Short mmCIF file of C-alpha atoms in Angstrom, two decimals:
data_model
loop_
_atom_site.label_atom_id
_atom_site.label_comp_id
_atom_site.label_asym_id
_atom_site.label_seq_id
_atom_site.Cartn_x
_atom_site.Cartn_y
_atom_site.Cartn_z
CA ASP A 297 0.00 0.00 0.00
CA THR A 298 1.81 3.14 -1.19
CA GLY A 299 -0.12 5.89 0.50
CA VAL A 300 1.07 9.39 1.32
CA SER A 301 4.17 9.36 3.51
CA GLN A 302 5.65 12.15 5.59
CA ASP A 303 9.01 12.53 7.25
CA PRO A 304 9.79 13.07 10.06
CA ARG A 305 6.75 12.04 12.07
CA HIS A 306 7.84 14.17 15.02
CA LYS A 307 10.12 17.17 15.28
CA ILE A 308 11.13 19.06 18.41
CA THR A 309 13.06 22.25 17.87
CA LYS A 310 14.06 25.38 19.71
CA ARG A 311 12.55 28.71 18.89
CA GLY A 312 14.45 30.44 16.11
CA GLN A 313 15.65 27.29 14.41
CA ASN A 314 14.72 26.28 10.85
CA VAL A 315 12.90 23.04 10.13
CA THR A 316 12.08 21.18 6.93
CA PHE A 317 9.44 18.51 6.38
CA ARG A 318 9.09 16.14 3.46
CA CYS A 319 5.98 14.68 1.85
CA ASP A 320 5.86 11.87 -0.70
CA PRO A 321 2.42 11.72 -2.36
CA ILE A 322 0.71 8.74 -3.93
CA SER A 323 2.84 8.13 -7.00
CA GLU A 324 0.41 9.02 -9.79
CA HIS A 325 -1.18 11.98 -7.99
CA ASN A 326 -0.48 15.33 -9.61
CA ARG A 327 -1.90 17.54 -6.84
CA LEU A 328 -0.25 17.94 -3.47
CA TYR A 329 -1.54 19.94 -0.51
CA TRP A 330 -0.21 21.12 2.82
CA TYR A 331 -2.47 21.69 5.83
CA ARG A 332 -1.83 22.61 9.45
CA GLN A 333 -3.85 21.30 12.37
CA THR A 334 -3.73 22.69 15.89
CA LEU A 335 -5.31 21.19 18.99
CA GLY A 336 -9.10 21.17 18.89
CA GLN A 337 -9.25 22.44 15.32
CA GLY A 338 -9.70 20.87 11.94
CA PRO A 339 -6.95 20.96 9.32
CA GLU A 340 -6.39 24.41 7.81
CA PHE A 341 -5.26 24.80 4.23
CA LEU A 342 -1.76 26.23 3.68
CA THR A 343 -0.88 25.70 0.03
CA TYR A 344 -1.18 23.36 -2.92
CA PHE A 345 0.75 22.31 -6.01
CA GLN A 346 -0.35 21.00 -9.33
CA ASN A 347 2.66 19.12 -10.62
CA GLU A 348 5.56 21.47 -9.78
CA ALA A 349 3.55 24.70 -9.86
CA GLN A 350 2.43 26.23 -6.58
CA LEU A 351 -1.06 27.46 -7.47
CA GLU A 352 -2.48 28.77 -4.22
CA LYS A 353 -1.19 29.95 -0.88
CA SER A 354 -3.21 30.72 2.23
CA ARG A 355 -2.72 33.93 4.18
CA LEU A 356 -1.67 31.57 7.01
CA LEU A 357 1.52 30.94 5.07
CA SER A 358 3.70 33.75 6.37
CA ASP A 359 7.02 34.80 4.82
CA ARG A 360 8.79 32.37 7.14
CA PHE A 361 7.11 29.45 5.37
CA SER A 362 8.16 28.15 1.99
CA ALA A 363 7.06 25.08 0.10
CA GLU A 364 8.51 23.46 -2.97
CA ARG A 365 7.75 20.58 -5.26
CA PRO A 366 10.73 20.71 -7.59
CA LYS A 367 10.06 17.77 -9.89
CA GLY A 368 6.35 17.40 -9.40
CA SER A 369 6.83 14.43 -7.10
CA PHE A 370 7.80 14.92 -3.43
CA SER A 371 7.39 18.23 -1.67
CA THR A 372 9.16 20.03 1.16
CA LEU A 373 7.79 22.57 3.62
CA GLU A 374 10.35 24.74 5.36
CA ILE A 375 9.71 26.98 8.35
CA GLN A 376 12.40 29.53 9.10
CA ARG A 377 12.97 31.12 12.51
CA THR A 378 10.36 28.95 14.17
CA GLU A 379 8.06 30.42 16.79
CA GLN A 380 6.11 28.68 19.54
CA GLY A 381 2.92 29.43 17.62
CA ASP A 382 4.17 27.19 14.81
CA SER A 383 3.68 24.13 17.02
CA ALA A 384 1.10 22.02 15.22
CA MET A 385 0.53 18.91 13.14
CA TYR A 386 1.53 19.51 9.52
CA LEU A 387 -0.45 17.33 7.14
CA CYS A 388 0.23 16.58 3.52
CA ALA A 389 -2.41 15.27 1.11
CA SER A 390 -2.50 14.33 -2.55
CA SER A 391 -5.14 13.86 -5.22
CA LEU A 392 -5.43 13.05 -8.89
CA LEU A 393 -6.85 15.82 -11.01
CA GLY A 394 -9.46 14.66 -13.46
CA VAL A 395 -10.62 11.57 -11.62
CA GLY A 396 -13.98 11.87 -9.89
CA TYR A 397 -14.17 14.76 -7.49
CA ASN A 398 -10.48 14.64 -6.59
CA GLU A 399 -10.76 13.32 -3.06
CA GLN A 400 -7.66 14.17 -1.07
CA PHE A 401 -5.72 11.41 0.64
CA PHE A 402 -3.76 12.40 3.71
CA GLY A 403 -0.46 11.30 5.15
CA PRO A 404 0.13 10.62 8.86
CA GLY A 405 1.43 14.13 9.50
CA THR A 406 4.52 15.65 11.08
CA ARG A 407 4.03 16.89 14.63
CA LEU A 408 6.15 19.96 15.30
CA THR A 409 6.89 21.15 18.81
CA VAL A 410 8.70 24.47 19.19
CA LEU A 411 10.22 24.98 22.64
CA ASP B 707 -14.80 33.05 10.48
CA GLN B 708 -15.77 29.38 10.78
CA GLN B 709 -17.41 28.50 7.46
CA VAL B 710 -17.87 24.83 8.39
CA LYS B 711 -19.19 24.12 11.86
CA GLN B 712 -19.51 20.95 13.85
CA ASN B 713 -21.27 22.06 16.99
CA SER B 714 -21.03 18.78 18.87
CA PRO B 715 -17.48 18.19 20.04
CA SER B 716 -18.31 14.67 21.20
CA LEU B 717 -20.93 11.95 20.84
CA SER B 718 -21.34 8.63 22.64
CA VAL B 719 -23.40 5.83 21.09
CA GLN B 720 -23.99 2.22 22.01
CA GLU B 721 -22.72 -0.50 19.70
CA GLY B 722 -25.39 -1.48 17.19
CA ARG B 723 -27.24 1.83 17.41
CA ILE B 724 -27.22 4.66 14.89
CA SER B 725 -24.63 7.44 15.10
CA ILE B 726 -25.63 10.80 13.63
CA LEU B 727 -22.95 13.43 13.17
CA ASN B 728 -23.98 16.90 12.09
CA CYS B 729 -22.32 19.67 10.14
CA ASP B 730 -23.45 23.16 9.16
CA TYR B 731 -21.90 25.51 6.64
CA THR B 732 -22.29 29.16 5.81
CA ASN B 733 -20.66 29.54 2.39
CA SER B 734 -23.25 29.04 -0.35
CA MET B 735 -20.43 28.56 -2.87
CA PHE B 736 -19.59 25.16 -1.38
CA ASP B 737 -20.62 22.47 -3.86
CA TYR B 738 -18.91 19.34 -2.62
CA PHE B 739 -18.77 17.90 0.86
CA LEU B 740 -16.65 15.19 2.40
CA TRP B 741 -16.38 13.31 5.67
CA TYR B 742 -13.04 12.19 7.03
CA LYS B 743 -12.30 9.94 9.97
CA LYS B 744 -9.20 10.41 12.08
CA TYR B 745 -7.59 8.05 14.57
CA PRO B 746 -4.94 9.32 17.01
CA ALA B 747 -1.45 9.66 15.49
CA GLU B 748 -2.80 9.14 11.98
CA GLY B 749 -3.83 11.46 9.19
CA PRO B 750 -7.50 11.90 8.25
CA THR B 751 -8.94 9.06 6.17
CA PHE B 752 -11.53 9.79 3.50
CA LEU B 753 -14.87 8.21 4.33
CA ILE B 754 -17.66 9.39 2.05
CA SER B 755 -18.61 12.44 -0.01
CA ILE B 756 -21.59 14.10 -1.64
CA SER B 757 -22.03 16.57 -4.44
CA SER B 758 -24.46 19.46 -4.06
CA ILE B 759 -26.57 18.05 -6.89
CA LYS B 760 -27.53 15.14 -4.66
CA ASP B 761 -29.26 14.95 -1.31
CA LYS B 762 -28.09 11.51 -0.25
CA ASN B 763 -25.14 9.21 -0.78
CA GLU B 764 -24.72 5.75 0.68
CA ASP B 765 -21.72 3.49 1.12
CA GLY B 766 -22.29 0.42 3.23
CA ARG B 767 -22.99 1.45 6.82
CA PHE B 768 -22.34 5.10 6.03
CA THR B 769 -24.89 7.53 4.58
CA VAL B 770 -24.48 11.25 4.11
CA PHE B 771 -27.50 13.53 3.77
CA LEU B 772 -27.35 17.04 2.39
CA ASN B 773 -29.98 19.74 2.96
CA LYS B 774 -28.88 22.65 0.80
CA SER B 775 -31.64 25.00 1.85
CA ALA B 776 -30.63 24.58 5.49
CA LYS B 777 -26.90 24.44 4.66
CA HIS B 778 -26.72 21.29 6.72
CA LEU B 779 -25.31 17.84 6.23
CA SER B 780 -25.23 14.78 8.41
CA LEU B 781 -23.39 11.48 8.50
CA HIS B 782 -25.30 8.42 9.63
CA ILE B 783 -23.48 5.29 10.71
CA VAL B 784 -25.63 2.24 11.22
CA PRO B 785 -25.02 -0.05 12.94
CA SER B 786 -22.25 1.62 14.91
CA GLN B 787 -19.25 -0.51 15.78
CA PRO B 788 -16.48 0.00 18.37
CA GLY B 789 -13.97 0.44 15.53
CA ASP B 790 -15.90 3.54 14.45
CA SER B 791 -14.64 5.36 17.54
CA ALA B 792 -12.60 8.24 16.12
CA VAL B 793 -12.78 11.96 15.38
CA TYR B 794 -14.95 12.77 12.37
CA PHE B 795 -14.32 15.88 10.30
CA CYS B 796 -16.73 17.46 7.88
CA ALA B 797 -15.07 19.27 4.97
CA ALA B 798 -16.31 21.36 2.08
CA ARG B 799 -15.03 22.63 -1.22
CA SER B 800 -16.28 25.45 -3.41
CA THR B 801 -16.39 25.70 -7.18
CA GLY B 802 -14.15 28.74 -7.17
CA THR B 803 -11.36 27.04 -5.24
CA ALA B 804 -11.66 23.49 -6.43
CA SER B 805 -8.53 22.53 -4.57
CA LYS B 806 -8.85 23.77 -1.03
CA LEU B 807 -10.86 21.91 1.60
CA THR B 808 -12.37 23.82 4.50
CA PHE B 809 -12.75 21.64 7.58
CA GLY B 810 -14.95 21.75 10.63
CA THR B 811 -13.52 21.33 14.12
CA GLY B 812 -14.45 17.68 14.37
CA THR B 813 -16.73 15.47 16.47
CA ARG B 814 -15.25 12.74 18.65
CA LEU B 815 -17.42 9.61 18.39
CA GLN B 816 -17.21 6.98 21.10
CA VAL B 817 -19.00 3.72 20.42
CA THR B 818 -19.52 1.84 23.65
CA LEU B 819 -20.16 -1.87 24.16
#
C-alpha cells in the first residue's frame, strides 16, 4: 500500500531554528496539498501544487514558510525562525486531477513542537 | 470566520445503534462535501462524499445527507461498531477554489459496548 508518507513524524526544535518537512504523495497523484492542524481544530489549508507549480497559498503561510515541489513528485515545507505558535501537526495530502471529485488522501502528518 | 461548523465536540453511542454526526456551513459557494475519519497519530482518512446536486449518498454502513436550503449535512453510521470510535471531520469545497478543503472542528465519536 503506497499511501502518502511524511518525514519526520515528530520534530522538536528550539525557537528560532529552521525546520524542513518532506511529503511523498501517492505516485500518480499530480496535486499535493499542505495543511496545518492545531489542537481542537480541523486541518487548515496552507498551500497546494499541481505538478511542480504552486497554485495557491493561504494567508496563514507567512514569509517564514516556503514550500517546494521541484520535480512534481515529493514536496518540502520549510519553516524559518520557528516560533512557539508554529507548534502544530503539519499534514500533507494528494489527489489526482481529473478523476472523480479529486478526493484528497492524507499522510500521517509531522508533529512539530517548538520549545 | 468558521465557514464549516460541527457544533457537537463529542458523541457517545452504544454499539449497534445509529450514530448521527452533524455539520453546518455558511458559504453558499460550497458544492462538494466530504467526511473524514481520524484516529490518534494518523492522518485523516476519506470516508464518504456528496455533491451538491444530490441529497443523499450511501456506502455500506455510512450515509451522508445534504440539505442545501438549510446548509446542513449529516453522516449516519448504522449499525455503529467500536472500531468507528474516532474523530470525524466534515469538509467542504467550493467551485471557485476546487482545490482547497475547508474543515470543521471535528466530532469525537465513542461507540460503547
